[in-house]
Amino acid sequence: MEEKKLGLFPLVAAILAGMIGSGVYDIGYQLASVASPGGAILAWIICFVGMLFLVLSLQNLLEKEPEGDGIYIYARKVAGPIGEFMSAWGYWVSGWIGNIAFATIMMIALGTFFPALGDTGASWPAIAIASIVLWGIFFFIRQGVESAMVINSIITILKIVPLAVFVIVTVTSFDFSVFTQDFWTNFAGNAAAAGEGFSLESVFSQATNSMLSIIWLFMGIEYAALMSSRAKSKSIASKASILGLLVGTLLLFVMSMLPYGLYSADELVALGEPCVGKVLVDFIGPVGAGFVGGAMILSIFGSWINYTYGPTESLQTLSEHGLLTERWGRKNAHGVASFSLLITTVLCQLLLITMHFTEDAYNFGFSLSGSAILVTWTFIVLYNFVRAVKNPHEKDRTKNLVIGGIGTLYMLYAMMVSGFAYILLLSIPFAIGLGFYFNARKKAGDEHVFSAKEKIVVAAVILVAIGSAIAYAAGLV
C-alpha cells in the first residue's frame, strides 16, 4: 500500500499541537513565579531568536540537502555515527519523559471534575487513569502514524478555541498601568524590591530563570522536519516549520503576558495552577475552571500523541541506520515500529508510577524533557554552521555562518541555565543507550565501535551516570 504524504496543514498542525500543549495553560504562573513582565519579555526575545535560528537552520538544510533522512543525520555529519545516535536518543528520551508532564497536568485538569483525583496529578487514582490513557494512545498509534496526525490536526483546531476565549475575556480587562507597575521587579516573592527600577543583574537572572519554561513551549517546532520523509516535499516541510514557529510564538507570548495586566505577580501565583483556569474563574465563575479543564484535557491528549509517535520514529531511524538492532525498527502492517513504541510506552508507565513519590511531577517532567531535547537541537544549528564553513562559495554562506554560530551559542547557553541537576540525571539514560548502540554496531560487524576520542567521551558519560544514580538515590539531586 502506498504511503499517504502529508501536506502543509497537517505538518503545521503537528507543530502547533506540540507547542500548544500543557505549558500554555500554566505559563503565566511559571513566569510570574520567577520574572517581572520586563524579565519575561527579555526571556521571550532570547528564546525566540534561538528558536528562529534553529528553524532557519532546518530550513536551509532541508533545501540544500533534500536527500537527508530526518533531523538526526545532521549530527552524524558533525560527529559521526555516535553523534547521530546521541541526537536521536536524546530526542527519544525527551519525548517519553515529556509524556510524564502531560500525564500529571492532564490529571490535575481532570481533578476539576473529579476531586478524588487530587490536585497534584500524582495520586494513585490519577496514575491509574493516566495509565489507561497511556496504553490507549499506544494502541491508537499502532494503527498508523498518518491517522494519528489527521486526528491531531482536528484536535489542534478545537483546542485553539478556548485559548481564543481566554484572550477575548481577559483583554477587555487588561490594565496597562498594572502591567507597567514595577515593570522590572514585579515577580512573586519580590515585593520588597518594588519601586527599585531596572537592575541589569536582576533582570538577566529573571530571564535566565524563565528560559526552561519557555523552551518547554517550543518543543515540537522540529516536527515538520522530523516528518519530512512523510511530507509531500522538503519545501513543504520547510515552510511548515517557519509558519508553525510564527503562529505558535505569537499565541503563546500573548497568553503569557495577559495575566501581568490583570494581577500583581504575587496575586497571580496565589491563584494556583493551572493559571488560565484560575484566571477565568475570576472572570466567568466556576464554569471557567470546567471550561479550561476540558480544553486542557483535549489539548494534552493531542500533545501526548505527538510526544509518543515522534520519539518512536527516532528509534526507527536509528535502527534503519544500523545504530540500533533491526528489532527496534521492525514495522507492523500499519508502518509503525511497534517494538520501539512498546518500549517507549513501558518506560513511560514505569516513570509515571515513580511520580507518586515526586514533589512536583509536572515541573520535573517538563524540565528534564526540555533539557534532553537541547542535545538534538544543538547538533542541527552546529551542522548548519559547519556546513557553511566547508562551502565558502555558496551565496548565502555569511548568513548561515551567523545563524549557525549564534544558534549554537544559544543552545549551549540554554544547556547551562537549564539546571545542572537535570544534565546529571540525563547522563543515566544516555549511558544505557550507549550499551544498545555498542551491541548494534558489533552485530553489524564493526570491530572498533569507538574511536580513541569517543572512548574518552563514553567513559565520561558512564562515570557521570554512575555518580548521578548514586546521588539521586541518596537524595542529593
Short mmCIF file of C-alpha atoms in Angstrom, two decimals:
data_model
loop_
_atom_site.label_atom_id
_atom_site.label_comp_id
_atom_site.label_asym_id
_atom_site.label_seq_id
_atom_site.Cartn_x
_atom_site.Cartn_y
_atom_site.Cartn_z
CA MET A 1 0.00 0.00 0.00
CA GLU A 2 1.38 3.42 -0.97
CA GLU A 3 2.05 5.74 1.98
CA LYS A 4 -0.07 8.88 2.19
CA LYS A 5 2.06 12.02 2.01
CA LEU A 6 1.43 14.94 4.35
CA GLY A 7 0.68 18.46 3.16
CA LEU A 8 1.32 21.88 4.71
CA PHE A 9 -1.67 21.96 7.06
CA PRO A 10 -1.10 18.60 8.83
CA LEU A 11 2.57 19.49 9.32
CA VAL A 12 1.79 22.94 10.75
CA ALA A 13 -0.90 21.36 12.90
CA ALA A 14 1.67 18.87 14.25
CA ILE A 15 3.95 21.76 15.24
CA LEU A 16 1.14 23.71 16.90
CA ALA A 17 -0.12 20.57 18.64
CA GLY A 18 3.31 20.21 20.21
CA MET A 19 3.70 23.91 21.08
CA ILE A 20 0.13 24.41 22.30
CA GLY A 21 0.23 21.63 24.86
CA SER A 22 0.07 21.68 28.63
CA GLY A 23 2.51 24.58 29.05
CA VAL A 24 0.26 27.24 27.54
CA TYR A 25 -2.29 26.82 30.34
CA ASP A 26 0.26 27.44 33.08
CA ILE A 27 2.92 29.67 31.51
CA GLY A 28 1.58 32.75 33.31
CA TYR A 29 2.07 31.07 36.69
CA GLN A 30 5.51 29.73 35.79
CA LEU A 31 6.79 33.11 34.59
CA ALA A 32 5.24 35.18 37.38
CA SER A 33 6.99 32.91 39.89
CA VAL A 34 10.44 33.98 38.68
CA ALA A 35 10.19 37.03 36.41
CA SER A 36 8.68 40.51 36.08
CA PRO A 37 6.99 41.49 32.81
CA GLY A 38 10.25 43.05 31.65
CA GLY A 39 12.30 39.99 32.58
CA ALA A 40 9.78 37.68 30.94
CA ILE A 41 9.77 39.71 27.71
CA LEU A 42 13.58 39.57 27.62
CA ALA A 43 13.41 35.78 28.08
CA TRP A 44 10.90 35.54 25.22
CA ILE A 45 13.15 37.58 22.93
CA ILE A 46 16.18 35.42 23.73
CA CYS A 47 14.27 32.17 23.25
CA PHE A 48 12.53 33.30 20.08
CA VAL A 49 15.81 34.33 18.46
CA GLY A 50 17.33 30.98 19.41
CA MET A 51 14.33 29.07 18.04
CA LEU A 52 14.26 31.21 14.90
CA PHE A 53 17.88 30.32 14.21
CA LEU A 54 17.04 26.66 14.80
CA VAL A 55 14.15 26.80 12.30
CA LEU A 56 16.20 28.79 9.77
CA SER A 57 18.96 26.21 10.10
CA LEU A 58 16.45 23.43 9.46
CA GLN A 59 15.03 25.33 6.51
CA ASN A 60 18.47 25.81 4.97
CA LEU A 61 19.47 22.18 5.48
CA LEU A 62 16.20 20.83 4.07
CA GLU A 63 16.66 22.98 0.96
CA LYS A 64 20.40 22.31 0.49
CA GLU A 65 20.31 18.61 1.36
CA PRO A 66 16.81 17.37 0.50
CA GLU A 67 18.07 13.79 0.46
CA GLY A 68 18.55 13.87 4.23
CA ASP A 69 16.60 11.43 6.40
CA GLY A 70 15.05 13.34 9.31
CA ILE A 71 16.90 15.69 11.67
CA TYR A 72 19.45 13.29 13.16
CA ILE A 73 21.55 12.88 10.04
CA TYR A 74 23.00 16.34 10.71
CA ALA A 75 24.55 15.12 13.94
CA ARG A 76 26.16 12.26 12.02
CA LYS A 77 27.78 14.75 9.66
CA VAL A 78 29.23 16.62 12.64
CA ALA A 79 30.30 13.80 14.93
CA GLY A 80 29.87 10.53 13.02
CA PRO A 81 27.54 7.65 13.89
CA ILE A 82 27.80 8.23 17.64
CA GLY A 83 26.69 11.83 17.11
CA GLU A 84 23.59 10.70 15.23
CA PHE A 85 22.86 8.19 17.96
CA MET A 86 23.16 10.77 20.76
CA SER A 87 20.92 13.20 18.86
CA ALA A 88 18.14 10.70 18.15
CA TRP A 89 18.42 9.01 21.55
CA GLY A 90 18.18 12.41 23.25
CA TYR A 91 15.07 13.21 21.25
CA TRP A 92 13.53 9.92 22.26
CA VAL A 93 14.37 10.45 25.95
CA SER A 94 12.91 13.96 25.79
CA GLY A 95 9.68 12.59 24.33
CA TRP A 96 8.83 9.84 26.76
CA ILE A 97 9.89 11.87 29.79
CA GLY A 98 7.81 14.79 28.50
CA ASN A 99 4.80 12.49 28.46
CA ILE A 100 5.02 12.37 32.26
CA ALA A 101 4.43 16.12 32.34
CA PHE A 102 1.40 15.64 30.10
CA ALA A 103 0.06 12.83 32.27
CA THR A 104 0.32 14.78 35.53
CA ILE A 105 -1.16 18.05 34.21
CA MET A 106 -3.99 16.13 32.49
CA MET A 107 -4.87 14.52 35.82
CA ILE A 108 -4.79 17.94 37.51
CA ALA A 109 -7.30 19.10 34.89
CA LEU A 110 -9.47 16.01 35.47
CA GLY A 111 -9.34 16.84 39.19
CA THR A 112 -11.53 19.85 38.37
CA PHE A 113 -14.35 17.43 37.61
CA PHE A 114 -13.35 14.61 39.96
CA PRO A 115 -11.85 16.00 43.20
CA ALA A 116 -10.97 12.48 44.38
CA LEU A 117 -8.05 12.57 41.94
CA GLY A 118 -6.39 15.29 44.00
CA ASP A 119 -4.61 18.41 42.79
CA THR A 120 -1.09 17.07 42.19
CA GLY A 121 -1.74 14.73 39.27
CA ALA A 122 0.30 12.06 41.05
CA SER A 123 -2.18 10.35 43.37
CA TRP A 124 -2.68 6.62 42.86
CA PRO A 125 -6.16 7.08 41.29
CA ALA A 126 -4.70 9.72 38.95
CA ILE A 127 -1.82 7.44 37.97
CA ALA A 128 -4.29 4.61 37.27
CA ILE A 129 -6.35 6.79 34.90
CA ALA A 130 -3.23 8.23 33.26
CA SER A 131 -2.05 4.67 32.64
CA ILE A 132 -5.28 3.85 30.83
CA VAL A 133 -4.81 6.91 28.60
CA LEU A 134 -1.17 5.97 28.03
CA TRP A 135 -2.00 2.49 26.76
CA GLY A 136 -4.97 3.79 24.80
CA ILE A 137 -2.59 6.06 22.89
CA PHE A 138 -0.26 3.08 22.37
CA PHE A 139 -2.98 1.05 20.65
CA PHE A 140 -4.18 4.08 18.68
CA ILE A 141 -0.73 4.85 17.23
CA ARG A 142 -0.17 1.19 16.39
CA GLN A 143 -2.92 1.63 13.80
CA GLY A 144 -0.82 4.11 11.80
CA VAL A 145 1.03 7.41 12.21
CA GLU A 146 -0.81 9.20 9.39
CA SER A 147 -4.19 8.56 11.01
CA ALA A 148 -2.84 9.89 14.30
CA MET A 149 -1.65 13.09 12.61
CA VAL A 150 -5.02 13.67 10.93
CA ILE A 151 -6.76 13.33 14.31
CA ASN A 152 -4.17 15.70 15.78
CA SER A 153 -4.95 18.29 13.10
CA ILE A 154 -8.61 18.26 14.18
CA ILE A 155 -7.68 18.48 17.87
CA THR A 156 -5.38 21.43 17.16
CA ILE A 157 -8.26 23.41 15.65
CA LEU A 158 -10.58 22.59 18.55
CA LYS A 159 -8.11 23.43 21.30
CA ILE A 160 -7.32 26.90 19.92
CA VAL A 161 -10.95 27.90 20.53
CA PRO A 162 -10.80 28.01 24.37
CA LEU A 163 -7.49 29.88 24.22
CA ALA A 164 -9.15 32.45 21.97
CA VAL A 165 -11.97 32.76 24.53
CA PHE A 166 -9.39 33.41 27.26
CA VAL A 167 -7.79 36.15 25.19
CA ILE A 168 -11.15 37.79 24.39
CA VAL A 169 -12.35 37.65 28.01
CA THR A 170 -9.15 38.95 29.58
CA VAL A 171 -8.01 41.51 27.01
CA THR A 172 -11.06 43.67 27.77
CA SER A 173 -9.94 43.89 31.41
CA PHE A 174 -6.24 44.27 30.69
CA ASP A 175 -4.91 47.26 32.66
CA PHE A 176 -1.74 48.75 31.19
CA SER A 177 -0.97 50.55 34.45
CA VAL A 178 -0.98 47.21 36.29
CA PHE A 179 1.24 45.74 33.57
CA THR A 180 3.81 48.53 33.79
CA GLN A 181 3.81 48.98 37.57
CA ASP A 182 7.16 47.69 38.89
CA PHE A 183 7.82 46.53 35.33
CA TRP A 184 11.28 45.20 36.19
CA THR A 185 10.64 43.92 39.73
CA ASN A 186 7.09 42.55 39.79
CA PHE A 187 7.53 38.82 40.36
CA ALA A 188 6.46 36.51 43.18
CA GLY A 189 8.26 36.95 46.49
CA ASN A 190 9.97 40.17 45.38
CA ALA A 191 7.62 42.74 46.91
CA ALA A 192 10.48 44.23 48.94
CA ALA A 193 12.11 45.39 45.69
CA ALA A 194 9.03 47.23 44.44
CA GLY A 195 9.87 50.64 43.03
CA GLU A 196 13.60 49.98 42.77
CA GLY A 197 13.54 50.10 38.97
CA PHE A 198 15.80 48.44 36.42
CA SER A 199 18.74 46.31 37.58
CA LEU A 200 20.68 44.51 34.86
CA GLU A 201 21.77 41.73 37.18
CA SER A 202 18.23 41.12 38.46
CA VAL A 203 16.57 41.26 35.04
CA PHE A 204 19.16 38.94 33.50
CA SER A 205 18.61 36.48 36.36
CA GLN A 206 14.85 36.67 35.82
CA ALA A 207 15.23 35.96 32.11
CA THR A 208 17.57 33.05 32.80
CA ASN A 209 15.16 31.51 35.32
CA SER A 210 12.32 31.79 32.79
CA MET A 211 14.04 30.10 29.88
CA LEU A 212 13.33 26.46 30.64
CA SER A 213 9.59 27.14 30.99
CA ILE A 214 9.61 28.89 27.59
CA ILE A 215 11.80 26.22 25.95
CA TRP A 216 9.17 23.68 27.00
CA LEU A 217 6.62 25.66 24.97
CA PHE A 218 8.78 25.49 21.84
CA MET A 219 9.12 21.73 21.90
CA GLY A 220 7.50 20.41 18.75
CA ILE A 221 8.94 23.09 16.47
CA GLU A 222 11.07 20.43 14.75
CA TYR A 223 8.15 18.10 13.93
CA ALA A 224 7.82 19.17 10.29
CA ALA A 225 11.49 18.40 9.65
CA LEU A 226 11.28 15.19 11.65
CA MET A 227 8.38 14.04 9.48
CA SER A 228 9.94 15.38 6.26
CA SER A 229 10.23 11.89 4.80
CA ARG A 230 6.43 11.65 5.06
CA ALA A 231 5.82 15.16 3.63
CA LYS A 232 4.81 15.80 0.04
CA SER A 233 8.11 17.66 -0.39
CA LYS A 234 11.04 19.01 1.64
CA SER A 235 9.91 22.51 0.62
CA ILE A 236 6.54 21.99 2.29
CA ALA A 237 8.25 20.74 5.45
CA SER A 238 10.45 23.86 5.44
CA LYS A 239 7.50 26.25 5.04
CA ALA A 240 5.58 24.43 7.77
CA SER A 241 8.45 24.97 10.24
CA ILE A 242 8.52 28.76 9.70
CA LEU A 243 4.73 29.16 9.73
CA GLY A 244 4.36 27.00 12.83
CA LEU A 245 7.01 28.98 14.71
CA LEU A 246 5.43 32.36 13.93
CA VAL A 247 1.84 31.40 14.72
CA GLY A 248 2.74 29.41 17.82
CA THR A 249 5.05 32.07 19.26
CA LEU A 250 2.52 34.86 18.82
CA LEU A 251 -0.24 32.94 20.59
CA LEU A 252 1.97 31.74 23.44
CA PHE A 253 3.51 35.16 24.02
CA VAL A 254 0.10 36.81 24.29
CA MET A 255 -1.13 34.09 26.65
CA SER A 256 1.88 34.58 28.93
CA MET A 257 1.67 38.40 29.05
CA LEU A 258 -2.06 38.97 29.59
CA PRO A 259 -2.09 37.88 33.28
CA TYR A 260 0.52 40.55 34.10
CA GLY A 261 -2.07 43.19 33.18
CA LEU A 262 -4.68 41.68 35.49
CA TYR A 263 -2.82 40.91 38.72
CA SER A 264 0.40 41.57 40.53
CA ALA A 265 2.75 38.58 40.33
CA ASP A 266 2.08 37.62 43.96
CA GLU A 267 -1.68 37.68 43.36
CA LEU A 268 -1.30 35.62 40.19
CA VAL A 269 0.85 32.95 41.81
CA ALA A 270 -1.51 32.83 44.79
CA LEU A 271 -4.34 31.81 42.44
CA GLY A 272 -2.56 28.49 41.83
CA GLU A 273 -2.35 26.18 38.83
CA PRO A 274 -3.37 25.96 36.04
CA CYS A 275 -3.10 29.70 35.56
CA VAL A 276 -5.59 30.06 32.69
CA GLY A 277 -8.29 28.16 34.56
CA LYS A 278 -7.81 30.07 37.80
CA VAL A 279 -7.94 33.43 35.99
CA LEU A 280 -11.16 32.53 34.17
CA VAL A 281 -12.76 31.53 37.46
CA ASP A 282 -12.39 35.19 38.48
CA PHE A 283 -13.98 36.42 35.27
CA ILE A 284 -16.72 33.93 34.39
CA GLY A 285 -17.08 31.94 37.61
CA PRO A 286 -16.55 28.22 38.29
CA VAL A 287 -17.67 27.39 34.77
CA GLY A 288 -14.32 28.86 33.72
CA ALA A 289 -12.39 26.16 35.54
CA GLY A 290 -14.52 23.45 33.96
CA PHE A 291 -14.22 25.01 30.52
CA VAL A 292 -10.44 25.25 30.70
CA GLY A 293 -10.15 21.84 32.34
CA GLY A 294 -11.95 20.25 29.39
CA ALA A 295 -9.82 22.21 26.93
CA MET A 296 -6.64 21.15 28.72
CA ILE A 297 -7.58 17.51 28.54
CA LEU A 298 -8.19 17.78 24.80
CA SER A 299 -5.01 19.80 24.26
CA ILE A 300 -2.81 17.48 26.27
CA PHE A 301 -4.22 14.43 24.52
CA GLY A 302 -3.06 15.85 21.18
CA SER A 303 0.39 16.68 22.54
CA TRP A 304 0.66 13.28 24.18
CA ILE A 305 0.07 11.65 20.79
CA ASN A 306 2.80 13.85 19.28
CA TYR A 307 5.29 13.04 22.01
CA THR A 308 4.71 9.33 21.54
CA TYR A 309 4.93 8.83 17.77
CA GLY A 310 7.70 11.43 17.24
CA PRO A 311 10.22 9.77 19.56
CA THR A 312 9.22 6.33 18.28
CA GLU A 313 10.21 7.45 14.79
CA SER A 314 13.65 8.44 16.11
CA LEU A 315 14.29 4.87 17.29
CA GLN A 316 13.11 3.57 13.94
CA THR A 317 15.60 5.87 12.20
CA LEU A 318 18.46 4.63 14.40
CA SER A 319 17.58 1.05 13.54
CA GLU A 320 17.41 1.78 9.81
CA HIS A 321 20.88 3.36 10.02
CA GLY A 322 22.36 0.39 11.86
CA LEU A 323 22.76 2.21 15.20
CA LEU A 324 20.19 0.04 16.94
CA THR A 325 19.44 -3.57 16.12
CA GLU A 326 16.88 -4.46 13.46
CA ARG A 327 14.21 -5.26 16.02
CA TRP A 328 13.85 -1.60 17.06
CA GLY A 329 12.86 -0.56 13.53
CA ARG A 330 10.70 -3.50 12.54
CA LYS A 331 7.33 -2.18 11.31
CA ASN A 332 3.89 -3.69 11.69
CA ALA A 333 1.31 -3.82 8.91
CA HIS A 334 0.49 -0.14 9.51
CA GLY A 335 4.06 1.08 9.11
CA VAL A 336 4.69 1.65 12.83
CA ALA A 337 7.81 0.46 14.65
CA SER A 338 5.76 -1.50 17.17
CA PHE A 339 8.63 -2.74 19.37
CA SER A 340 10.01 0.79 19.80
CA LEU A 341 6.50 2.05 20.53
CA LEU A 342 6.07 -0.68 23.17
CA ILE A 343 9.40 0.12 24.88
CA THR A 344 8.53 3.84 24.89
CA THR A 345 5.15 3.13 26.49
CA VAL A 346 6.54 0.73 29.10
CA LEU A 347 9.18 3.26 30.20
CA CYS A 348 6.51 5.96 30.43
CA GLN A 349 4.47 3.64 32.61
CA LEU A 350 7.36 2.90 34.97
CA LEU A 351 8.31 6.57 35.33
CA LEU A 352 4.66 7.51 35.79
CA ILE A 353 4.44 5.22 38.82
CA THR A 354 7.51 6.83 40.41
CA MET A 355 5.89 10.27 40.09
CA HIS A 356 3.73 9.43 43.09
CA PHE A 357 6.85 9.96 45.17
CA THR A 358 7.93 13.20 43.45
CA GLU A 359 7.05 16.56 45.00
CA ASP A 360 6.29 18.36 41.73
CA ALA A 361 5.87 15.78 38.97
CA TYR A 362 4.82 18.27 36.29
CA ASN A 363 7.80 20.58 36.80
CA PHE A 364 10.18 17.61 36.95
CA GLY A 365 8.80 16.18 33.71
CA PHE A 366 8.93 19.31 31.56
CA SER A 367 12.31 20.43 32.96
CA LEU A 368 14.03 17.11 32.27
CA SER A 369 12.36 16.79 28.88
CA GLY A 370 13.38 20.31 27.87
CA SER A 371 16.99 19.68 28.89
CA ALA A 372 17.17 16.46 26.85
CA ILE A 373 15.96 17.92 23.56
CA LEU A 374 18.66 20.59 23.62
CA VAL A 375 21.13 17.87 22.56
CA THR A 376 19.20 17.31 19.32
CA TRP A 377 18.73 20.99 18.63
CA THR A 378 22.42 21.77 19.23
CA PHE A 379 23.56 19.34 16.55
CA ILE A 380 21.21 20.93 13.99
CA VAL A 381 22.48 24.50 14.37
CA LEU A 382 26.07 23.30 14.74
CA TYR A 383 25.93 21.43 11.45
CA ASN A 384 24.42 24.46 9.72
CA PHE A 385 27.49 26.41 10.90
CA VAL A 386 29.97 23.66 9.96
CA ARG A 387 28.39 23.26 6.52
CA ALA A 388 28.71 27.00 5.86
CA VAL A 389 32.39 26.86 6.84
CA LYS A 390 33.02 23.98 4.42
CA ASN A 391 31.19 25.64 1.49
CA PRO A 392 32.85 29.05 1.06
CA HIS A 393 31.37 29.68 -2.39
CA GLU A 394 27.67 29.43 -1.52
CA LYS A 395 25.93 32.77 -1.96
CA ASP A 396 24.24 32.70 1.47
CA ARG A 397 27.31 31.44 3.33
CA THR A 398 27.70 34.51 5.59
CA LYS A 399 24.05 34.38 6.62
CA ASN A 400 24.30 30.73 7.60
CA LEU A 401 27.57 31.29 9.46
CA VAL A 402 25.75 33.85 11.61
CA ILE A 403 22.60 31.75 12.01
CA GLY A 404 24.50 28.55 12.82
CA GLY A 405 27.09 30.25 15.03
CA ILE A 406 24.70 32.27 17.17
CA GLY A 407 22.25 29.36 17.24
CA THR A 408 24.96 27.06 18.61
CA LEU A 409 25.95 29.58 21.29
CA TYR A 410 22.30 29.93 22.28
CA MET A 411 21.83 26.15 22.64
CA LEU A 412 24.98 25.80 24.75
CA TYR A 413 23.82 28.69 26.94
CA ALA A 414 20.38 27.10 27.29
CA MET A 415 22.03 23.87 28.43
CA MET A 416 23.96 25.72 31.12
CA VAL A 417 20.90 27.52 32.51
CA SER A 418 18.55 24.52 32.29
CA GLY A 419 19.83 23.16 35.58
CA PHE A 420 22.94 21.16 36.38
CA ALA A 421 20.94 18.51 38.23
CA TYR A 422 18.91 17.71 35.11
CA ILE A 423 22.06 17.35 33.00
CA LEU A 424 23.44 14.90 35.56
CA LEU A 425 20.24 12.84 35.55
CA LEU A 426 20.17 12.70 31.75
CA SER A 427 23.57 11.02 31.72
CA ILE A 428 21.85 7.86 33.04
CA PRO A 429 19.59 7.14 30.01
CA PHE A 430 22.41 8.20 27.66
CA ALA A 431 24.82 5.74 29.30
CA ILE A 432 22.25 2.94 28.99
CA GLY A 433 21.64 3.87 25.36
CA LEU A 434 25.34 3.62 24.54
CA GLY A 435 25.13 -0.05 25.54
CA PHE A 436 22.44 -0.66 22.90
CA TYR A 437 24.49 1.33 20.38
CA PHE A 438 27.59 -0.78 21.08
CA ASN A 439 25.59 -4.01 20.70
CA ALA A 440 24.09 -2.91 17.36
CA ARG A 441 27.44 -1.87 15.91
CA LYS A 442 29.04 -5.13 16.99
CA LYS A 443 26.25 -7.16 15.39
CA ALA A 444 26.77 -5.12 12.22
CA GLY A 445 30.37 -6.35 12.14
CA ASP A 446 32.25 -3.28 13.42
CA GLU A 447 35.37 -4.44 15.22
CA HIS A 448 36.21 -1.00 16.57
CA VAL A 449 32.97 0.68 17.59
CA PHE A 450 34.53 3.70 19.30
CA SER A 451 37.48 5.81 18.25
CA ALA A 452 40.06 6.85 20.85
CA LYS A 453 38.33 10.22 21.40
CA GLU A 454 34.91 8.60 21.55
CA LYS A 455 36.13 6.18 24.23
CA ILE A 456 37.01 9.14 26.44
CA VAL A 457 33.55 10.65 25.93
CA VAL A 458 31.80 7.33 26.55
CA ALA A 459 33.82 6.70 29.71
CA ALA A 460 32.98 10.18 30.99
CA VAL A 461 29.24 9.67 30.33
CA ILE A 462 29.25 6.34 32.14
CA LEU A 463 31.15 7.69 35.16
CA VAL A 464 28.82 10.70 35.44
CA ALA A 465 25.81 8.39 35.10
CA ILE A 466 27.04 6.16 37.94
CA GLY A 467 27.68 9.18 40.14
CA SER A 468 24.30 10.68 39.27
CA ALA A 469 22.46 7.45 40.06
CA ILE A 470 24.15 7.29 43.47
CA ALA A 471 23.45 10.97 44.16
CA TYR A 472 19.79 10.59 43.12
CA ALA A 473 19.33 7.53 45.33
CA ALA A 474 20.83 9.49 48.23
CA GLY A 475 18.52 12.43 47.55
CA LEU A 476 21.33 14.78 46.61
CA VAL A 477 19.92 15.68 43.16
#
